[in-house]
CSV table of C-alpha atoms in Angstrom, one decimal:
chain,number,residue,atom,x,y,z
A,1,MET,CA,-38.0,-17.1,2.4
A,2,SER,CA,-35.7,-14.1,3.0
A,3,MET,CA,-36.5,-10.9,1.0
A,4,GLN,CA,-33.1,-11.3,-0.7
A,5,ASP,CA,-34.3,-14.6,-2.1
A,6,VAL,CA,-37.6,-12.9,-3.2
A,7,LEU,CA,-35.5,-10.3,-5.1
A,8,LYS,CA,-33.4,-13.1,-6.7
A,9,GLN,CA,-36.7,-14.7,-7.8
A,10,ILE,CA,-38.1,-11.4,-9.2
A,11,ILE,CA,-34.8,-10.8,-11.1
A,12,LYS,CA,-35.0,-14.4,-12.6
A,13,ASP,CA,-38.8,-14.5,-13.3
A,14,THR,CA,-39.7,-10.8,-14.1
A,15,ILE,CA,-36.7,-8.6,-14.8
A,16,ALA,CA,-34.2,-10.8,-16.7
A,17,PRO,CA,-36.8,-12.1,-19.2
A,18,LEU,CA,-37.9,-8.5,-20.1
A,19,PHE,CA,-34.3,-7.5,-20.8
A,20,LYS,CA,-33.4,-10.7,-22.6
A,21,ALA,CA,-36.4,-10.3,-24.9
A,22,LYS,CA,-34.9,-6.9,-25.9
A,23,GLY,CA,-31.5,-8.4,-26.7
A,24,PHE,CA,-29.7,-7.5,-23.5
A,25,LYS,CA,-27.1,-9.9,-22.0
A,26,LYS,CA,-26.9,-10.4,-18.3
A,27,LYS,CA,-23.9,-10.6,-15.9
A,28,GLY,CA,-24.6,-10.6,-12.2
A,29,ASN,CA,-27.0,-7.6,-11.6
A,30,ASN,CA,-25.9,-5.9,-14.8
A,31,PHE,CA,-27.6,-6.0,-18.2
A,32,ALA,CA,-26.2,-4.7,-21.4
A,33,LYS,CA,-27.3,-4.4,-25.0
A,34,ILE,CA,-24.2,-4.0,-27.1
A,35,PHE,CA,-24.0,-2.0,-30.3
A,36,THR,CA,-21.0,-1.1,-32.5
A,37,ASP,CA,-20.1,2.1,-30.8
A,38,PHE,CA,-21.7,1.8,-27.4
A,39,ALA,CA,-24.0,-0.2,-25.1
A,40,TRP,CA,-27.2,0.4,-23.3
A,41,VAL,CA,-26.5,-0.6,-19.7
A,42,VAL,CA,-28.6,-1.2,-16.6
A,43,ASN,CA,-27.6,-2.1,-13.1
A,44,ILE,CA,-29.8,-3.3,-10.3
A,45,GLN,CA,-28.5,-1.5,-7.2
A,46,ASN,CA,-29.2,-2.9,-3.8
A,47,SER,CA,-29.4,-0.8,-0.7
A,48,LYS,CA,-26.4,-1.3,1.6
A,49,TRP,CA,-28.9,-1.4,4.5
A,50,ASN,CA,-30.7,-4.4,3.2
A,51,THR,CA,-31.6,-7.2,5.7
A,52,THR,CA,-33.2,-10.6,5.3
A,53,GLU,CA,-36.6,-9.0,6.1
A,54,GLU,CA,-36.4,-5.8,4.2
A,55,VAL,CA,-34.8,-5.2,0.8
A,56,GLU,CA,-34.6,-2.0,-1.2
A,57,PHE,CA,-33.3,-1.8,-4.8
A,58,THR,CA,-33.4,0.5,-7.8
A,59,PHE,CA,-32.4,0.6,-11.5
A,60,ASN,CA,-29.5,2.7,-12.8
A,61,THR,CA,-29.1,3.3,-16.5
A,62,GLY,CA,-26.2,4.5,-18.6
A,63,ILE,CA,-24.6,4.5,-22.0
A,64,PHE,CA,-21.3,2.6,-22.0
A,65,THR,CA,-18.5,3.5,-24.4
A,66,ASP,CA,-15.0,2.0,-24.4
A,67,LYS,CA,-13.6,5.3,-25.8
A,68,LEU,CA,-13.2,6.6,-22.2
A,69,PHE,CA,-10.5,3.9,-21.5
A,70,GLY,CA,-6.9,4.7,-22.2
A,71,THR,CA,-7.9,8.4,-22.3
A,72,PHE,CA,-9.8,9.2,-19.2
A,73,TYR,CA,-9.6,5.9,-17.3
A,74,GLU,CA,-6.1,4.5,-17.6
A,75,ILE,CA,-7.2,0.9,-17.4
A,76,GLU,CA,-8.5,-1.7,-19.7
A,77,PRO,CA,-12.2,-1.6,-20.3
A,78,PRO,CA,-14.2,-4.2,-18.4
A,79,GLN,CA,-15.1,-7.4,-20.3
A,80,PHE,CA,-18.8,-6.7,-19.7
A,81,PRO,CA,-20.1,-3.1,-20.1
A,82,THR,CA,-21.1,-1.6,-16.7
A,83,GLU,CA,-23.1,1.4,-15.6
A,84,ILE,CA,-20.4,2.7,-13.3
A,85,TYR,CA,-18.1,3.5,-16.3
A,86,SER,CA,-20.9,5.0,-18.4
A,87,VAL,CA,-22.0,8.4,-19.6
A,88,LEU,CA,-25.6,9.7,-19.1
A,89,ARG,CA,-25.9,7.8,-15.8
A,90,LEU,CA,-29.6,8.2,-14.8
A,91,GLY,CA,-31.6,6.4,-12.2
A,92,VAL,CA,-35.1,5.2,-13.0
A,93,THR,CA,-36.7,7.8,-10.7
A,94,GLU,CA,-34.8,10.6,-12.6
A,95,LEU,CA,-36.2,9.2,-15.8
A,96,LYS,CA,-39.6,9.2,-14.3
A,97,GLY,CA,-39.1,12.8,-13.0
A,98,ILE,CA,-40.0,11.9,-9.4
A,99,PRO,CA,-38.0,12.1,-6.1
A,100,ASP,CA,-35.6,9.2,-5.5
A,101,GLU,CA,-37.7,6.3,-4.4
A,102,TRP,CA,-36.6,2.7,-4.3
A,103,TYR,CA,-38.6,-0.5,-4.7
A,104,LYS,CA,-39.2,-2.0,-1.2
A,105,LEU,CA,-39.6,-5.7,-0.5
A,106,HIS,CA,-40.7,-6.6,3.1
A,107,LEU,CA,-42.8,-9.2,4.8
A,108,THR,CA,-46.2,-7.5,4.3
A,109,ALA,CA,-45.4,-6.0,0.8
A,110,ASP,CA,-47.7,-6.8,-2.1
A,111,ILE,CA,-45.1,-8.6,-4.2
A,112,GLU,CA,-47.3,-9.0,-7.2
A,113,GLU,CA,-48.0,-5.2,-7.2
A,114,ILE,CA,-44.2,-4.5,-7.0
A,115,LYS,CA,-43.6,-6.9,-9.9
A,116,ARG,CA,-46.2,-5.0,-12.0
A,117,GLU,CA,-44.6,-1.7,-11.1
A,118,ILE,CA,-41.1,-3.0,-12.1
A,119,GLN,CA,-42.4,-4.4,-15.3
A,120,SER,CA,-44.1,-1.1,-16.1
A,121,ASP,CA,-41.0,0.9,-15.3
A,122,ILE,CA,-38.8,-1.3,-17.6
A,123,GLU,CA,-41.2,-1.3,-20.5
A,124,ASN,CA,-42.6,2.3,-20.3
A,125,VAL,CA,-39.6,4.2,-18.8
A,126,ILE,CA,-36.3,2.5,-19.3
A,127,PHE,CA,-36.8,1.0,-22.8
A,128,PRO,CA,-38.2,4.2,-24.3
A,129,HIS,CA,-35.3,6.2,-22.8
A,130,PHE,CA,-32.8,3.9,-24.5
A,131,GLU,CA,-34.6,3.9,-27.8
A,132,GLN,CA,-33.5,7.5,-28.4
A,133,PHE,CA,-29.9,6.4,-28.6
A,134,ARG,CA,-29.4,4.7,-31.9
A,135,THR,CA,-26.1,6.5,-32.9
A,136,ILE,CA,-23.2,8.0,-31.1
A,137,GLU,CA,-24.5,11.4,-32.3
A,138,ASP,CA,-27.7,10.8,-30.4
A,139,VAL,CA,-25.6,10.2,-27.3
A,140,ILE,CA,-23.5,13.3,-27.8
A,141,LYS,CA,-26.6,15.4,-28.4
A,142,GLU,CA,-28.2,14.3,-25.2
A,143,MET,CA,-25.0,14.9,-23.2
A,144,LYS,CA,-24.9,18.4,-24.6
A,145,ARG,CA,-28.6,19.0,-23.9
A,146,LEU,CA,-28.3,17.9,-20.2
A,147,GLU,CA,-25.2,19.9,-19.7
A,148,GLU,CA,-27.0,23.0,-21.0
A,149,GLN,CA,-29.7,22.3,-18.5
A,150,GLY,CA,-27.1,22.3,-15.7
A,151,ARG,CA,-26.9,18.6,-15.2
A,152,HIS,CA,-23.2,17.9,-15.1
A,153,GLU,CA,-21.2,14.8,-15.4
A,154,CYS,CA,-17.5,14.7,-16.0
A,155,PRO,CA,-16.9,17.6,-18.5
A,156,HIS,CA,-14.1,15.6,-20.2
A,157,PHE,CA,-16.4,12.8,-21.4
A,158,LEU,CA,-17.9,14.9,-24.1
A,159,THR,CA,-14.4,16.1,-25.3
A,160,ILE,CA,-13.3,12.5,-25.6
A,161,LEU,CA,-16.3,11.5,-27.6
A,162,TYR,CA,-16.0,14.5,-29.9
A,163,HIS,CA,-12.4,13.5,-30.5
A,164,ALA,CA,-13.0,9.8,-30.9
A,165,TYR,CA,-15.7,10.3,-33.5
A,166,GLY,CA,-13.9,12.8,-35.7
A,167,PHE,CA,-15.4,16.1,-34.4
A,168,LYS,CA,-11.8,17.4,-33.9
A,169,GLU,CA,-12.7,21.1,-33.9
A,170,GLU,CA,-15.4,20.7,-31.2
A,171,ALA,CA,-12.9,18.6,-29.2
A,172,GLN,CA,-10.2,21.3,-29.5
A,173,ASN,CA,-12.6,24.2,-28.7
A,174,ARG,CA,-14.0,22.3,-25.7
A,175,ILE,CA,-10.7,21.4,-24.1
A,176,ASN,CA,-9.6,25.0,-24.4
A,177,LYS,CA,-12.8,26.2,-22.8
A,178,MET,CA,-12.4,23.6,-20.0
A,179,TYR,CA,-8.8,24.6,-19.4
A,180,SER,CA,-9.7,28.2,-19.0
A,181,GLU,CA,-12.6,27.5,-16.7
A,182,LEU,CA,-11.1,24.8,-14.5
A,183,ILE,CA,-8.9,25.4,-11.5
A,184,GLU,CA,-5.9,23.4,-10.3
A,185,PRO,CA,-5.4,20.5,-10.1
A,186,GLN,CA,-8.1,19.9,-12.8
A,187,LYS,CA,-6.1,22.2,-15.1
A,188,GLU,CA,-3.1,19.9,-14.8
A,189,PHE,CA,-5.3,16.9,-15.7
A,190,THR,CA,-6.9,18.7,-18.6
A,191,LYS,CA,-3.4,19.4,-20.0
A,192,GLU,CA,-2.5,15.7,-19.6
A,193,LEU,CA,-5.7,14.6,-21.3
A,194,ALA,CA,-5.1,17.0,-24.2
A,195,GLU,CA,-1.7,15.4,-24.7
A,196,ARG,CA,-3.2,12.0,-24.7
A,197,LEU,CA,-5.7,13.1,-27.3
A,198,GLY,CA,-3.2,15.0,-29.4
A,199,LEU,CA,-4.9,18.4,-28.7
A,200,ASP,CA,-3.3,21.6,-27.7
A,201,VAL,CA,-4.3,23.7,-24.7
A,202,ASN,CA,-3.5,27.3,-24.3
């Protein structure tokens, strides 16, 4: 049995049931629990160096919101929420506060031990992380907190969420701040985004 088949089996027997029990839907290697304003999303990322004898993989988490589409992404939102288009994109090792380390399946690996580690990480790391996001305000608050700590994602995401959920003044102040701090060509994009959102930059 190739290690790719072993991973498929682990996803089917160990990973998918844990997520499904929590109300997540599955599509391919993506899981999503959908709420009114956003979704909790998880992606199982495979290493591009995987072989039949050795497979490495990890979990990436995020909060998906369709508000970024038509404003930041000028495309239709995907039918199924995905981590790649999410805010607060954090890998499981970041959530654990340890160096980036992937699960490794190989011919002499203790598969049962790896399954136990995966189960523990889903139940004790990923789920508790998601539990803090019950409202869009929770999401915005955490984005602000991480930004203040120096962990940056696209600075426009927060502006868009402020605007989408009625925090017009925060959105206006933030886009002005971004415009004054960014350099070309980001300045140009910031101006375009402001127009799309009906905000002024000066």
